Each structure stands twice: as structure tokens, then as C-alpha cells.
């Protein structure tokens, strides 16, 4: 493989990392609070609002049910409104964030619901407010699970980031389609797949390691 093609792979890898990192951060920013609300707003819970919980849950389910490639095309006008264009890595962050937000919300909800309900009752008996219980009990106790959940979200975003290459989103997916598929260069396609596998392995290993360390710290 020529030096020029290697440089193309390096540049595309950075573009993919840029898209995934930005979308993951925005997804956590938007999806995290939604997940906390979904986990604490059913009848009899800390922020009981069953009607709002049902409506928000339906919206989250609808967003998660939409196939990603259809979502990318369907929100092109919104992407242009936000990013000024629908082509390129920066534009691709918009659909990636829209896809990541409900996904992360459900993961956060599941992680928080795994916390022992007895801890919430104990904190309430000591006079803690609902917000204090969320910040000082639920989130710290759910931290290892949250790390694993967010690791899963980032791995999924890596797959999505390759998919946006089909519509000019840049990154490794775009490189694989333009060179590996359209120019019949199987070595380039193989290189893109290997890089994606390596990135997933690195992210998963780091996430597992961090979750184990947090779990041990919480138990001591």
C-alpha cells in the first residue's frame, strides 16, 4: 500500500474519531438527563410524573426504532439548518447525535434502575432531597454500569460513523466506499475494516478497565 493511501487512512481515522467523540459528548449531554428522568419519574418515584414519563418514553422508543441510514436522510434539512451543510464530518455529527441521544438515554435509565432501592429509601429517611439522591446516591452507585453503557454507545457510534460514509459523511466509511467499493481496491476495504475493529477493541478494553476500577473503588 502506498504512502498516499496510508495517509488517507490516517486522515479518515481522525475524521471518524472526531465525529464519534463529538456525537458521544453531545449524546451524553442530551441523553443523560433524559435517562435520569426516565429512571426516576414513574408513579411513586423521586420525580413522579407518569404522564411525562410515558410521552418521553414513547418519543425515545420512536427515535430508537428508526433505522440509522433512514434517519440520516430524513433529517437532512435539520442537518443543513444546524451545520450549514449536509456533507462532511461536521455535518455527520448531527444525525449521529440524534441517534445517540435516545440510545444513551435508555442505557442510563437501565444503569440507574439497577441501583439498590434500599439506598434511595435510606437517603430519603435522612432527609435528602430528590436531587441530592440522584447526584449523591444514584449516579455514583450506577457509575460502573454507566461507564459500560457509554462504552457500548461509543462502539455503536463507531459503526454508525462508518455508515454515514454512504451519504458523504467522511471518515473511514466514506474511504471504504470510495476506494474499496467504487474503485475496486479490496486492500483498502480490508484496511478500513481492520482499523474499525482495532478502534472498537481499544474502546471496549478501556471501558471495561475503567468500569472494573470504579466497581472496586465503590466496594471498598
mmCIF file with all atom_site columns, C-alpha atoms in Angstrom:
data_model
loop_
_atom_site.group_PDB
_atom_site.id
_atom_site.type_symbol
_atom_site.label_atom_id
_atom_site.label_alt_id
_atom_site.label_comp_id
_atom_site.label_asym_id
_atom_site.label_entity_id
_atom_site.label_seq_id
_atom_site.pdbx_PDB_ins_code
_atom_site.Cartn_x
_atom_site.Cartn_y
_atom_site.Cartn_z
_atom_site.occupancy
_atom_site.B_iso_or_equiv
_atom_site.pdbx_formal_charge
_atom_site.auth_seq_id
_atom_site.auth_comp_id
_atom_site.auth_asym_id
_atom_site.auth_atom_id
_atom_site.pdbx_PDB_model_num
ATOM 1   C CA . UNK A 1 1   ? 0.000   0.000  0.000  1.00 0.00 ? 1   UNK A CA 1
ATOM 2   C CA . UNK A 1 2   ? 1.384   3.383  -0.997 1.00 0.00 ? 2   UNK A CA 1
ATOM 3   C CA . UNK A 1 3   ? 2.253   6.172  1.403  1.00 0.00 ? 3   UNK A CA 1
ATOM 4   C CA . UNK A 1 4   ? -0.566  8.246  -0.097 1.00 0.00 ? 4   UNK A CA 1
ATOM 5   C CA . UNK A 1 5   ? -3.169  5.602  0.746  1.00 0.00 ? 5   UNK A CA 1
ATOM 6   C CA . UNK A 1 6   ? -1.784  5.210  4.269  1.00 0.00 ? 6   UNK A CA 1
ATOM 7   C CA . UNK A 1 7   ? -2.149  8.960  4.765  1.00 0.00 ? 7   UNK A CA 1
ATOM 8   C CA . UNK A 1 8   ? -5.742  8.722  3.529  1.00 0.00 ? 8   UNK A CA 1
ATOM 9   C CA . UNK A 1 9   ? -6.459  6.032  6.150  1.00 0.00 ? 9   UNK A CA 1
ATOM 10  C CA . UNK A 1 10  ? -4.872  8.132  8.903  1.00 0.00 ? 10  UNK A CA 1
ATOM 11  C CA . UNK A 1 11  ? -6.878  11.209 7.925  1.00 0.00 ? 11  UNK A CA 1
ATOM 12  C CA . UNK A 1 12  ? -10.109 9.193  7.702  1.00 0.00 ? 12  UNK A CA 1
ATOM 13  C CA . UNK A 1 13  ? -9.425  7.652  11.116 1.00 0.00 ? 13  UNK A CA 1
ATOM 14  C CA . UNK A 1 14  ? -9.081  11.093 12.664 1.00 0.00 ? 14  UNK A CA 1
ATOM 15  C CA . UNK A 1 15  ? -12.311 12.185 10.982 1.00 0.00 ? 15  UNK A CA 1
ATOM 16  C CA . UNK A 1 16  ? -14.137 9.159  12.395 1.00 0.00 ? 16  UNK A CA 1
ATOM 17  C CA . UNK A 1 17  ? -12.733 9.783  15.884 1.00 0.00 ? 17  UNK A CA 1
ATOM 18  C CA . UNK A 1 18  ? -13.767 13.442 15.628 1.00 0.00 ? 18  UNK A CA 1
ATOM 19  C CA . UNK A 1 19  ? -17.334 12.516 14.647 1.00 0.00 ? 19  UNK A CA 1
ATOM 20  C CA . UNK A 1 20  ? -17.689 9.836  17.306 1.00 0.00 ? 20  UNK A CA 1
ATOM 21  C CA . UNK A 1 21  ? -16.174 11.928 20.118 1.00 0.00 ? 21  UNK A CA 1
ATOM 22  C CA . UNK A 1 22  ? -18.364 14.961 19.363 1.00 0.00 ? 22  UNK A CA 1
ATOM 23  C CA . UNK A 1 23  ? -21.535 12.882 18.954 1.00 0.00 ? 23  UNK A CA 1
ATOM 24  C CA . UNK A 1 24  ? -20.808 10.894 22.137 1.00 0.00 ? 24  UNK A CA 1
ATOM 25  C CA . UNK A 1 25  ? -20.295 14.071 24.189 1.00 0.00 ? 25  UNK A CA 1
ATOM 26  C CA . UNK A 1 26  ? -23.466 15.667 22.824 1.00 0.00 ? 26  UNK A CA 1
ATOM 27  C CA . UNK A 1 27  ? -25.360 12.407 23.238 1.00 0.00 ? 27  UNK A CA 1
ATOM 28  C CA . UNK A 1 28  ? -24.341 12.235 26.903 1.00 0.00 ? 28  UNK A CA 1
ATOM 29  C CA . UNK A 1 29  ? -25.239 15.910 27.372 1.00 0.00 ? 29  UNK A CA 1
ATOM 30  C CA . UNK A 1 30  ? -28.758 15.423 25.961 1.00 0.00 ? 30  UNK A CA 1
ATOM 31  C CA . UNK A 1 31  ? -29.395 11.739 26.661 1.00 0.00 ? 31  UNK A CA 1
ATOM 32  C CA . UNK A 1 32  ? -28.012 11.627 30.211 1.00 0.00 ? 32  UNK A CA 1
ATOM 33  C CA . UNK A 1 33  ? -30.660 13.891 31.801 1.00 0.00 ? 33  UNK A CA 1
ATOM 34  C CA . UNK A 1 34  ? -33.399 12.200 29.767 1.00 0.00 ? 34  UNK A CA 1
ATOM 35  C CA . UNK A 1 35  ? -32.256 8.814  31.056 1.00 0.00 ? 35  UNK A CA 1
ATOM 36  C CA . UNK A 1 36  ? -32.184 10.031 34.662 1.00 0.00 ? 36  UNK A CA 1
ATOM 37  C CA . UNK A 1 37  ? -35.703 11.425 34.280 1.00 0.00 ? 37  UNK A CA 1
ATOM 38  C CA . UNK A 1 38  ? -36.990 8.187  32.747 1.00 0.00 ? 38  UNK A CA 1
ATOM 39  C CA . UNK A 1 39  ? -35.474 6.226  35.653 1.00 0.00 ? 39  UNK A CA 1
ATOM 40  C CA . UNK A 1 40  ? -36.966 8.430  38.365 1.00 0.00 ? 40  UNK A CA 1
ATOM 41  C CA . UNK A 1 41  ? -40.334 9.670  37.082 1.00 0.00 ? 41  UNK A CA 1
ATOM 42  C CA . UNK A 1 42  ? -42.659 6.690  37.189 1.00 0.00 ? 42  UNK A CA 1
ATOM 43  C CA . UNK A 1 43  ? -45.519 6.622  39.679 1.00 0.00 ? 43  UNK A CA 1
ATOM 44  C CA . UNK A 1 44  ? -44.219 6.759  43.262 1.00 0.00 ? 44  UNK A CA 1
ATOM 45  C CA . UNK A 1 45  ? -40.618 7.562  42.271 1.00 0.00 ? 45  UNK A CA 1
ATOM 46  C CA . UNK A 1 46  ? -38.444 10.562 43.116 1.00 0.00 ? 46  UNK A CA 1
ATOM 47  C CA . UNK A 1 47  ? -39.740 12.896 40.382 1.00 0.00 ? 47  UNK A CA 1
ATOM 48  C CA . UNK A 1 48  ? -43.079 11.164 39.837 1.00 0.00 ? 48  UNK A CA 1
ATOM 49  C CA . UNK A 1 49  ? -44.598 12.333 36.538 1.00 0.00 ? 49  UNK A CA 1
ATOM 50  C CA . UNK A 1 50  ? -46.093 9.220  34.921 1.00 0.00 ? 50  UNK A CA 1
ATOM 51  C CA . UNK A 1 51  ? -47.710 11.062 32.012 1.00 0.00 ? 51  UNK A CA 1
ATOM 52  C CA . UNK A 1 52  ? -44.499 12.868 31.069 1.00 0.00 ? 52  UNK A CA 1
ATOM 53  C CA . UNK A 1 53  ? -42.566 9.621  31.517 1.00 0.00 ? 53  UNK A CA 1
ATOM 54  C CA . UNK A 1 54  ? -44.924 7.806  29.136 1.00 0.00 ? 54  UNK A CA 1
ATOM 55  C CA . UNK A 1 55  ? -44.765 10.536 26.481 1.00 0.00 ? 55  UNK A CA 1
ATOM 56  C CA . UNK A 1 56  ? -40.992 10.883 26.675 1.00 0.00 ? 56  UNK A CA 1
ATOM 57  C CA . UNK A 1 57  ? -40.574 7.108  26.668 1.00 0.00 ? 57  UNK A CA 1
ATOM 58  C CA . UNK A 1 58  ? -42.663 6.866  23.500 1.00 0.00 ? 58  UNK A CA 1
ATOM 59  C CA . UNK A 1 59  ? -40.597 9.547  21.775 1.00 0.00 ? 59  UNK A CA 1
ATOM 60  C CA . UNK A 1 60  ? -37.366 7.805  22.793 1.00 0.00 ? 60  UNK A CA 1
ATOM 61  C CA . UNK A 1 61  ? -38.663 4.461  21.526 1.00 0.00 ? 61  UNK A CA 1
ATOM 62  C CA . UNK A 1 62  ? -39.742 6.014  18.222 1.00 0.00 ? 62  UNK A CA 1
ATOM 63  C CA . UNK A 1 63  ? -36.328 7.608  17.715 1.00 0.00 ? 63  UNK A CA 1
ATOM 64  C CA . UNK A 1 64  ? -34.567 4.348  18.541 1.00 0.00 ? 64  UNK A CA 1
ATOM 65  C CA . UNK A 1 65  ? -36.805 2.386  16.174 1.00 0.00 ? 65  UNK A CA 1
ATOM 66  C CA . UNK A 1 66  ? -35.829 4.455  13.135 1.00 0.00 ? 66  UNK A CA 1
ATOM 67  C CA . UNK A 1 67  ? -33.083 2.758  11.088 1.00 0.00 ? 67  UNK A CA 1
ATOM 68  C CA . UNK A 1 68  ? -29.991 4.961  11.179 1.00 0.00 ? 68  UNK A CA 1
ATOM 69  C CA . UNK A 1 69  ? -29.489 5.281  7.423  1.00 0.00 ? 69  UNK A CA 1
ATOM 70  C CA . UNK A 1 70  ? -33.133 6.419  7.035  1.00 0.00 ? 70  UNK A CA 1
ATOM 71  C CA . UNK A 1 71  ? -32.689 8.845  9.923  1.00 0.00 ? 71  UNK A CA 1
ATOM 72  C CA . UNK A 1 72  ? -29.636 10.371 8.225  1.00 0.00 ? 72  UNK A CA 1
ATOM 73  C CA . UNK A 1 73  ? -31.605 11.057 5.037  1.00 0.00 ? 73  UNK A CA 1
ATOM 74  C CA . UNK A 1 74  ? -34.828 12.125 6.771  1.00 0.00 ? 74  UNK A CA 1
ATOM 75  C CA . UNK A 1 75  ? -33.190 14.878 8.843  1.00 0.00 ? 75  UNK A CA 1
ATOM 76  C CA . UNK A 1 76  ? -31.029 16.355 6.071  1.00 0.00 ? 76  UNK A CA 1
ATOM 77  C CA . UNK A 1 77  ? -32.933 19.691 6.244  1.00 0.00 ? 77  UNK A CA 1
ATOM 78  C CA . UNK A 1 78  ? -32.324 19.808 10.014 1.00 0.00 ? 78  UNK A CA 1
ATOM 79  C CA . UNK A 1 79  ? -28.665 18.913 9.478  1.00 0.00 ? 79  UNK A CA 1
ATOM 80  C CA . UNK A 1 80  ? -28.302 21.784 6.988  1.00 0.00 ? 80  UNK A CA 1
ATOM 81  C CA . UNK A 1 81  ? -30.019 24.139 9.428  1.00 0.00 ? 81  UNK A CA 1
ATOM 82  C CA . UNK A 1 82  ? -27.629 23.217 12.256 1.00 0.00 ? 82  UNK A CA 1
ATOM 83  C CA . UNK A 1 83  ? -24.343 22.617 10.415 1.00 0.00 ? 83  UNK A CA 1
ATOM 84  C CA . UNK A 1 84  ? -24.885 24.721 7.276  1.00 0.00 ? 84  UNK A CA 1
ATOM 85  C CA . UNK A 1 85  ? -24.289 21.672 5.080  1.00 0.00 ? 85  UNK A CA 1
ATOM 86  C CA . UNK A 1 86  ? -25.251 18.006 4.894  1.00 0.00 ? 86  UNK A CA 1
ATOM 87  C CA . UNK A 1 87  ? -21.852 16.844 3.600  1.00 0.00 ? 87  UNK A CA 1
ATOM 88  C CA . UNK A 1 88  ? -18.703 16.201 5.613  1.00 0.00 ? 88  UNK A CA 1
ATOM 89  C CA . UNK A 1 89  ? -17.649 15.124 9.076  1.00 0.00 ? 89  UNK A CA 1
ATOM 90  C CA . UNK A 1 90  ? -19.072 18.103 10.957 1.00 0.00 ? 90  UNK A CA 1
ATOM 91  C CA . UNK A 1 91  ? -22.476 17.669 9.319  1.00 0.00 ? 91  UNK A CA 1
ATOM 92  C CA . UNK A 1 92  ? -22.434 13.958 10.169 1.00 0.00 ? 92  UNK A CA 1
ATOM 93  C CA . UNK A 1 93  ? -22.250 14.819 13.874 1.00 0.00 ? 93  UNK A CA 1
ATOM 94  C CA . UNK A 1 94  ? -25.890 15.970 13.728 1.00 0.00 ? 94  UNK A CA 1
ATOM 95  C CA . UNK A 1 95  ? -27.506 12.622 12.759 1.00 0.00 ? 95  UNK A CA 1
ATOM 96  C CA . UNK A 1 96  ? -25.012 10.766 14.942 1.00 0.00 ? 96  UNK A CA 1
ATOM 97  C CA . UNK A 1 97  ? -26.082 12.870 17.932 1.00 0.00 ? 97  UNK A CA 1
ATOM 98  C CA . UNK A 1 98  ? -29.778 12.428 17.113 1.00 0.00 ? 98  UNK A CA 1
ATOM 99  C CA . UNK A 1 99  ? -29.247 8.652  17.023 1.00 0.00 ? 99  UNK A CA 1
ATOM 100 C CA . UNK A 1 100 ? -27.040 8.563  20.132 1.00 0.00 ? 100 UNK A CA 1
ATOM 101 C CA . UNK A 1 101 ? -29.306 10.630 22.399 1.00 0.00 ? 101 UNK A CA 1
ATOM 102 C CA . UNK A 1 102 ? -32.248 8.177  22.817 1.00 0.00 ? 102 UNK A CA 1
ATOM 103 C CA . UNK A 1 103 ? -29.851 5.228  22.848 1.00 0.00 ? 103 UNK A CA 1
ATOM 104 C CA . UNK A 1 104 ? -27.804 6.721  25.680 1.00 0.00 ? 104 UNK A CA 1
ATOM 105 C CA . UNK A 1 105 ? -30.990 7.763  27.497 1.00 0.00 ? 105 UNK A CA 1
ATOM 106 C CA . UNK A 1 106 ? -32.196 4.160  27.662 1.00 0.00 ? 106 UNK A CA 1
ATOM 107 C CA . UNK A 1 107 ? -28.754 2.912  28.727 1.00 0.00 ? 107 UNK A CA 1
ATOM 108 C CA . UNK A 1 108 ? -28.559 5.486  31.508 1.00 0.00 ? 108 UNK A CA 1
ATOM 109 C CA . UNK A 1 109 ? -32.090 4.610  32.631 1.00 0.00 ? 109 UNK A CA 1
ATOM 110 C CA . UNK A 1 110 ? -31.201 0.903  32.808 1.00 0.00 ? 110 UNK A CA 1
ATOM 111 C CA . UNK A 1 111 ? -27.967 1.546  34.742 1.00 0.00 ? 111 UNK A CA 1
ATOM 112 C CA . UNK A 1 112 ? -29.704 3.732  37.322 1.00 0.00 ? 112 UNK A CA 1
ATOM 113 C CA . UNK A 1 113 ? -32.577 1.287  37.791 1.00 0.00 ? 113 UNK A CA 1
ATOM 114 C CA . UNK A 1 114 ? -30.031 -1.362 38.825 1.00 0.00 ? 114 UNK A CA 1
ATOM 115 C CA . UNK A 1 115 ? -29.115 0.629  41.935 1.00 0.00 ? 115 UNK A CA 1
ATOM 116 C CA . UNK A 1 116 ? -30.481 -0.940 45.121 1.00 0.00 ? 116 UNK A CA 1
ATOM 117 C CA . UNK A 1 117 ? -33.795 0.741  46.018 1.00 0.00 ? 117 UNK A CA 1
ATOM 118 C CA . UNK A 1 118 ? -32.842 0.410  49.696 1.00 0.00 ? 118 UNK A CA 1
ATOM 119 C CA . UNK A 1 119 ? -30.138 3.050  49.234 1.00 0.00 ? 119 UNK A CA 1
ATOM 120 C CA . UNK A 1 120 ? -32.752 5.519  47.984 1.00 0.00 ? 120 UNK A CA 1
ATOM 121 C CA . UNK A 1 121 ? -35.017 4.776  50.945 1.00 0.00 ? 121 UNK A CA 1
ATOM 122 C CA . UNK A 1 122 ? -32.122 5.210  53.364 1.00 0.00 ? 122 UNK A CA 1
ATOM 123 C CA . UNK A 1 123 ? -31.136 8.542  51.827 1.00 0.00 ? 123 UNK A CA 1
ATOM 124 C CA . UNK A 1 124 ? -34.764 9.705  51.969 1.00 0.00 ? 124 UNK A CA 1
ATOM 125 C CA . UNK A 1 125 ? -35.003 8.742  55.628 1.00 0.00 ? 125 UNK A CA 1
ATOM 126 C CA . UNK A 1 126 ? -32.001 11.022 56.324 1.00 0.00 ? 126 UNK A CA 1
ATOM 127 C CA . UNK A 1 127 ? -33.835 13.930 54.708 1.00 0.00 ? 127 UNK A CA 1
ATOM 128 C CA . UNK A 1 128 ? -32.030 14.046 51.361 1.00 0.00 ? 128 UNK A CA 1
ATOM 129 C CA . UNK A 1 129 ? -33.891 15.847 48.590 1.00 0.00 ? 129 UNK A CA 1
ATOM 130 C CA . UNK A 1 130 ? -34.680 14.016 45.327 1.00 0.00 ? 130 UNK A CA 1
ATOM 131 C CA . UNK A 1 131 ? -31.943 15.952 43.518 1.00 0.00 ? 131 UNK A CA 1
ATOM 132 C CA . UNK A 1 132 ? -29.403 15.112 46.237 1.00 0.00 ? 132 UNK A CA 1
ATOM 133 C CA . UNK A 1 133 ? -30.363 11.440 45.988 1.00 0.00 ? 133 UNK A CA 1
ATOM 134 C CA . UNK A 1 134 ? -29.777 11.497 42.225 1.00 0.00 ? 134 UNK A CA 1
ATOM 135 C CA . UNK A 1 135 ? -26.446 13.331 42.445 1.00 0.00 ? 135 UNK A CA 1
ATOM 136 C CA . UNK A 1 136 ? -25.007 11.722 45.596 1.00 0.00 ? 136 UNK A CA 1
ATOM 137 C CA . UNK A 1 137 ? -26.526 8.231  45.556 1.00 0.00 ? 137 UNK A CA 1
ATOM 138 C CA . UNK A 1 138 ? -27.918 7.056  42.218 1.00 0.00 ? 138 UNK A CA 1
ATOM 139 C CA . UNK A 1 139 ? -25.257 8.352  39.825 1.00 0.00 ? 139 UNK A CA 1
ATOM 140 C CA . UNK A 1 140 ? -22.215 7.376  41.989 1.00 0.00 ? 140 UNK A CA 1
ATOM 141 C CA . UNK A 1 141 ? -23.625 3.887  42.648 1.00 0.00 ? 141 UNK A CA 1
ATOM 142 C CA . UNK A 1 142 ? -24.505 3.404  38.974 1.00 0.00 ? 142 UNK A CA 1
ATOM 143 C CA . UNK A 1 143 ? -21.131 4.693  37.747 1.00 0.00 ? 143 UNK A CA 1
ATOM 144 C CA . UNK A 1 144 ? -19.585 1.319  36.724 1.00 0.00 ? 144 UNK A CA 1
ATOM 145 C CA . UNK A 1 145 ? -22.769 0.433  34.852 1.00 0.00 ? 145 UNK A CA 1
ATOM 146 C CA . UNK A 1 146 ? -22.869 3.878  33.259 1.00 0.00 ? 146 UNK A CA 1
ATOM 147 C CA . UNK A 1 147 ? -19.284 3.501  32.047 1.00 0.00 ? 147 UNK A CA 1
ATOM 148 C CA . UNK A 1 148 ? -20.089 0.135  30.451 1.00 0.00 ? 148 UNK A CA 1
ATOM 149 C CA . UNK A 1 149 ? -23.252 1.581  28.922 1.00 0.00 ? 149 UNK A CA 1
ATOM 150 C CA . UNK A 1 150 ? -21.410 4.552  27.456 1.00 0.00 ? 150 UNK A CA 1
ATOM 151 C CA . UNK A 1 151 ? -18.714 2.230  26.151 1.00 0.00 ? 151 UNK A CA 1
ATOM 152 C CA . UNK A 1 152 ? -21.435 0.338  24.295 1.00 0.00 ? 152 UNK A CA 1
ATOM 153 C CA . UNK A 1 153 ? -22.789 3.637  22.956 1.00 0.00 ? 153 UNK A CA 1
ATOM 154 C CA . UNK A 1 154 ? -19.359 4.700  21.637 1.00 0.00 ? 154 UNK A CA 1
ATOM 155 C CA . UNK A 1 155 ? -18.839 1.318  19.968 1.00 0.00 ? 155 UNK A CA 1
ATOM 156 C CA . UNK A 1 156 ? -22.246 1.670  18.304 1.00 0.00 ? 156 UNK A CA 1
ATOM 157 C CA . UNK A 1 157 ? -21.357 5.198  17.187 1.00 0.00 ? 157 UNK A CA 1
ATOM 158 C CA . UNK A 1 158 ? -18.211 3.868  15.519 1.00 0.00 ? 158 UNK A CA 1
ATOM 159 C CA . UNK A 1 159 ? -20.444 1.623  13.421 1.00 0.00 ? 159 UNK A CA 1
ATOM 160 C CA . UNK A 1 160 ? -22.827 4.486  12.662 1.00 0.00 ? 160 UNK A CA 1
ATOM 161 C CA . UNK A 1 161 ? -19.928 6.770  11.706 1.00 0.00 ? 161 UNK A CA 1
ATOM 162 C CA . UNK A 1 162 ? -18.897 4.249  9.053  1.00 0.00 ? 162 UNK A CA 1
ATOM 163 C CA . UNK A 1 163 ? -22.493 4.193  7.782  1.00 0.00 ? 163 UNK A CA 1
ATOM 164 C CA . UNK A 1 164 ? -22.650 7.953  7.194  1.00 0.00 ? 164 UNK A CA 1
ATOM 165 C CA . UNK A 1 165 ? -19.846 7.476  4.680  1.00 0.00 ? 165 UNK A CA 1
ATOM 166 C CA . UNK A 1 166 ? -22.550 6.211  2.305  1.00 0.00 ? 166 UNK A CA 1
ATOM 167 C CA . UNK A 1 167 ? -24.031 9.735  2.157  1.00 0.00 ? 167 UNK A CA 1
ATOM 168 C CA . UNK A 1 168 ? -20.824 11.761 2.079  1.00 0.00 ? 168 UNK A CA 1
ATOM 169 C CA . UNK A 1 169 ? -20.230 11.906 5.801  1.00 0.00 ? 169 UNK A CA 1
ATOM 170 C CA . UNK A 1 170 ? -16.470 11.435 5.587  1.00 0.00 ? 170 UNK A CA 1
ATOM 171 C CA . UNK A 1 171 ? -14.342 9.195  7.771  1.00 0.00 ? 171 UNK A CA 1
ATOM 172 C CA . UNK A 1 172 ? -13.467 5.533  7.396  1.00 0.00 ? 172 UNK A CA 1
ATOM 173 C CA . UNK A 1 173 ? -16.846 4.554  5.931  1.00 0.00 ? 173 UNK A CA 1
ATOM 174 C CA . UNK A 1 174 ? -16.520 7.124  3.167  1.00 0.00 ? 174 UNK A CA 1
ATOM 175 C CA . UNK A 1 175 ? -12.975 5.957  2.443  1.00 0.00 ? 175 UNK A CA 1
ATOM 176 C CA . UNK A 1 176 ? -14.032 2.305  2.308  1.00 0.00 ? 176 UNK A CA 1
ATOM 177 C CA . UNK A 1 177 ? -16.895 3.048  -0.098 1.00 0.00 ? 177 UNK A CA 1
ATOM 178 C CA . UNK A 1 178 ? -14.983 5.400  -2.428 1.00 0.00 ? 178 UNK A CA 1
ATOM 179 C CA . UNK A 1 179 ? -11.794 3.369  -2.662 1.00 0.00 ? 179 UNK A CA 1
ATOM 180 C CA . UNK A 1 180 ? -12.663 -0.136 -1.526 1.00 0.00 ? 180 UNK A CA 1
ATOM 181 C CA . UNK A 1 181 ? -16.002 -0.457 -3.324 1.00 0.00 ? 181 UNK A CA 1
ATOM 182 C CA . UNK A 1 182 ? -16.182 2.102  -6.161 1.00 0.00 ? 182 UNK A CA 1
ATOM 183 C CA . UNK A 1 183 ? -12.501 1.786  -7.196 1.00 0.00 ? 183 UNK A CA 1
ATOM 184 C CA . UNK A 1 184 ? -12.307 -1.970 -6.568 1.00 0.00 ? 184 UNK A CA 1
ATOM 185 C CA . UNK A 1 185 ? -9.466  -1.769 -4.051 1.00 0.00 ? 185 UNK A CA 1
ATOM 186 C CA . UNK A 1 186 ? -10.016 -4.712 -1.659 1.00 0.00 ? 186 UNK A CA 1
ATOM 187 C CA . UNK A 1 187 ? -6.811  -3.923 0.244  1.00 0.00 ? 187 UNK A CA 1
ATOM 188 C CA . UNK A 1 188 ? -8.217  -0.508 1.144  1.00 0.00 ? 188 UNK A CA 1
ATOM 189 C CA . UNK A 1 189 ? -11.516 -2.032 2.212  1.00 0.00 ? 189 UNK A CA 1
ATOM 190 C CA . UNK A 1 190 ? -9.650  -4.564 4.353  1.00 0.00 ? 190 UNK A CA 1
ATOM 191 C CA . UNK A 1 191 ? -7.528  -1.821 5.912  1.00 0.00 ? 191 UNK A CA 1
ATOM 192 C CA . UNK A 1 192 ? -10.669 0.178  6.831  1.00 0.00 ? 192 UNK A CA 1
ATOM 193 C CA . UNK A 1 193 ? -12.258 -2.888 8.454  1.00 0.00 ? 193 UNK A CA 1
ATOM 194 C CA . UNK A 1 194 ? -9.062  -3.646 10.405 1.00 0.00 ? 194 UNK A CA 1
ATOM 195 C CA . UNK A 1 195 ? -8.852  -0.071 11.701 1.00 0.00 ? 195 UNK A CA 1
ATOM 196 C CA . UNK A 1 196 ? -12.516 -0.135 12.770 1.00 0.00 ? 196 UNK A CA 1
ATOM 197 C CA . UNK A 1 197 ? -12.011 -3.446 14.583 1.00 0.00 ? 197 UNK A CA 1
ATOM 198 C CA . UNK A 1 198 ? -8.918  -2.056 16.318 1.00 0.00 ? 198 UNK A CA 1
ATOM 199 C CA . UNK A 1 199 ? -10.792 1.078  17.417 1.00 0.00 ? 199 UNK A CA 1
ATOM 200 C CA . UNK A 1 200 ? -13.660 -0.995 18.832 1.00 0.00 ? 200 UNK A CA 1
ATOM 201 C CA . UNK A 1 201 ? -11.187 -3.209 20.729 1.00 0.00 ? 201 UNK A CA 1
ATOM 202 C CA . UNK A 1 202 ? -9.413  -0.200 22.226 1.00 0.00 ? 202 UNK A CA 1
ATOM 203 C CA . UNK A 1 203 ? -12.660 1.492  23.290 1.00 0.00 ? 203 UNK A CA 1
ATOM 204 C CA . UNK A 1 204 ? -14.101 -1.711 24.775 1.00 0.00 ? 204 UNK A CA 1
ATOM 205 C CA . UNK A 1 205 ? -10.881 -2.533 26.656 1.00 0.00 ? 205 UNK A CA 1
ATOM 206 C CA . UNK A 1 206 ? -10.622 0.961  28.120 1.00 0.00 ? 206 UNK A CA 1
ATOM 207 C CA . UNK A 1 207 ? -14.305 0.936  29.111 1.00 0.00 ? 207 UNK A CA 1
ATOM 208 C CA . UNK A 1 208 ? -14.061 -2.486 30.774 1.00 0.00 ? 208 UNK A CA 1
ATOM 209 C CA . UNK A 1 209 ? -10.896 -1.458 32.654 1.00 0.00 ? 209 UNK A CA 1
ATOM 210 C CA . UNK A 1 210 ? -12.405 1.798  33.905 1.00 0.00 ? 210 UNK A CA 1
ATOM 211 C CA . UNK A 1 211 ? -15.641 0.068  34.989 1.00 0.00 ? 211 UNK A CA 1
ATOM 212 C CA . UNK A 1 212 ? -13.683 -2.550 36.971 1.00 0.00 ? 212 UNK A CA 1
ATOM 213 C CA . UNK A 1 213 ? -11.635 0.108  38.728 1.00 0.00 ? 213 UNK A CA 1
ATOM 214 C CA . UNK A 1 214 ? -14.738 2.131  39.622 1.00 0.00 ? 214 UNK A CA 1
ATOM 215 C CA . UNK A 1 215 ? -16.503 -1.002 40.844 1.00 0.00 ? 215 UNK A CA 1
ATOM 216 C CA . UNK A 1 216 ? -13.626 -1.915 43.174 1.00 0.00 ? 216 UNK A CA 1
ATOM 217 C CA . UNK A 1 217 ? -13.398 1.642  44.473 1.00 0.00 ? 217 UNK A CA 1
ATOM 218 C CA . UNK A 1 218 ? -17.109 1.739  45.271 1.00 0.00 ? 218 UNK A CA 1
ATOM 219 C CA . UNK A 1 219 ? -16.938 -1.586 47.105 1.00 0.00 ? 219 UNK A CA 1
ATOM 220 C CA . UNK A 1 220 ? -14.039 -0.516 49.365 1.00 0.00 ? 220 UNK A CA 1
#
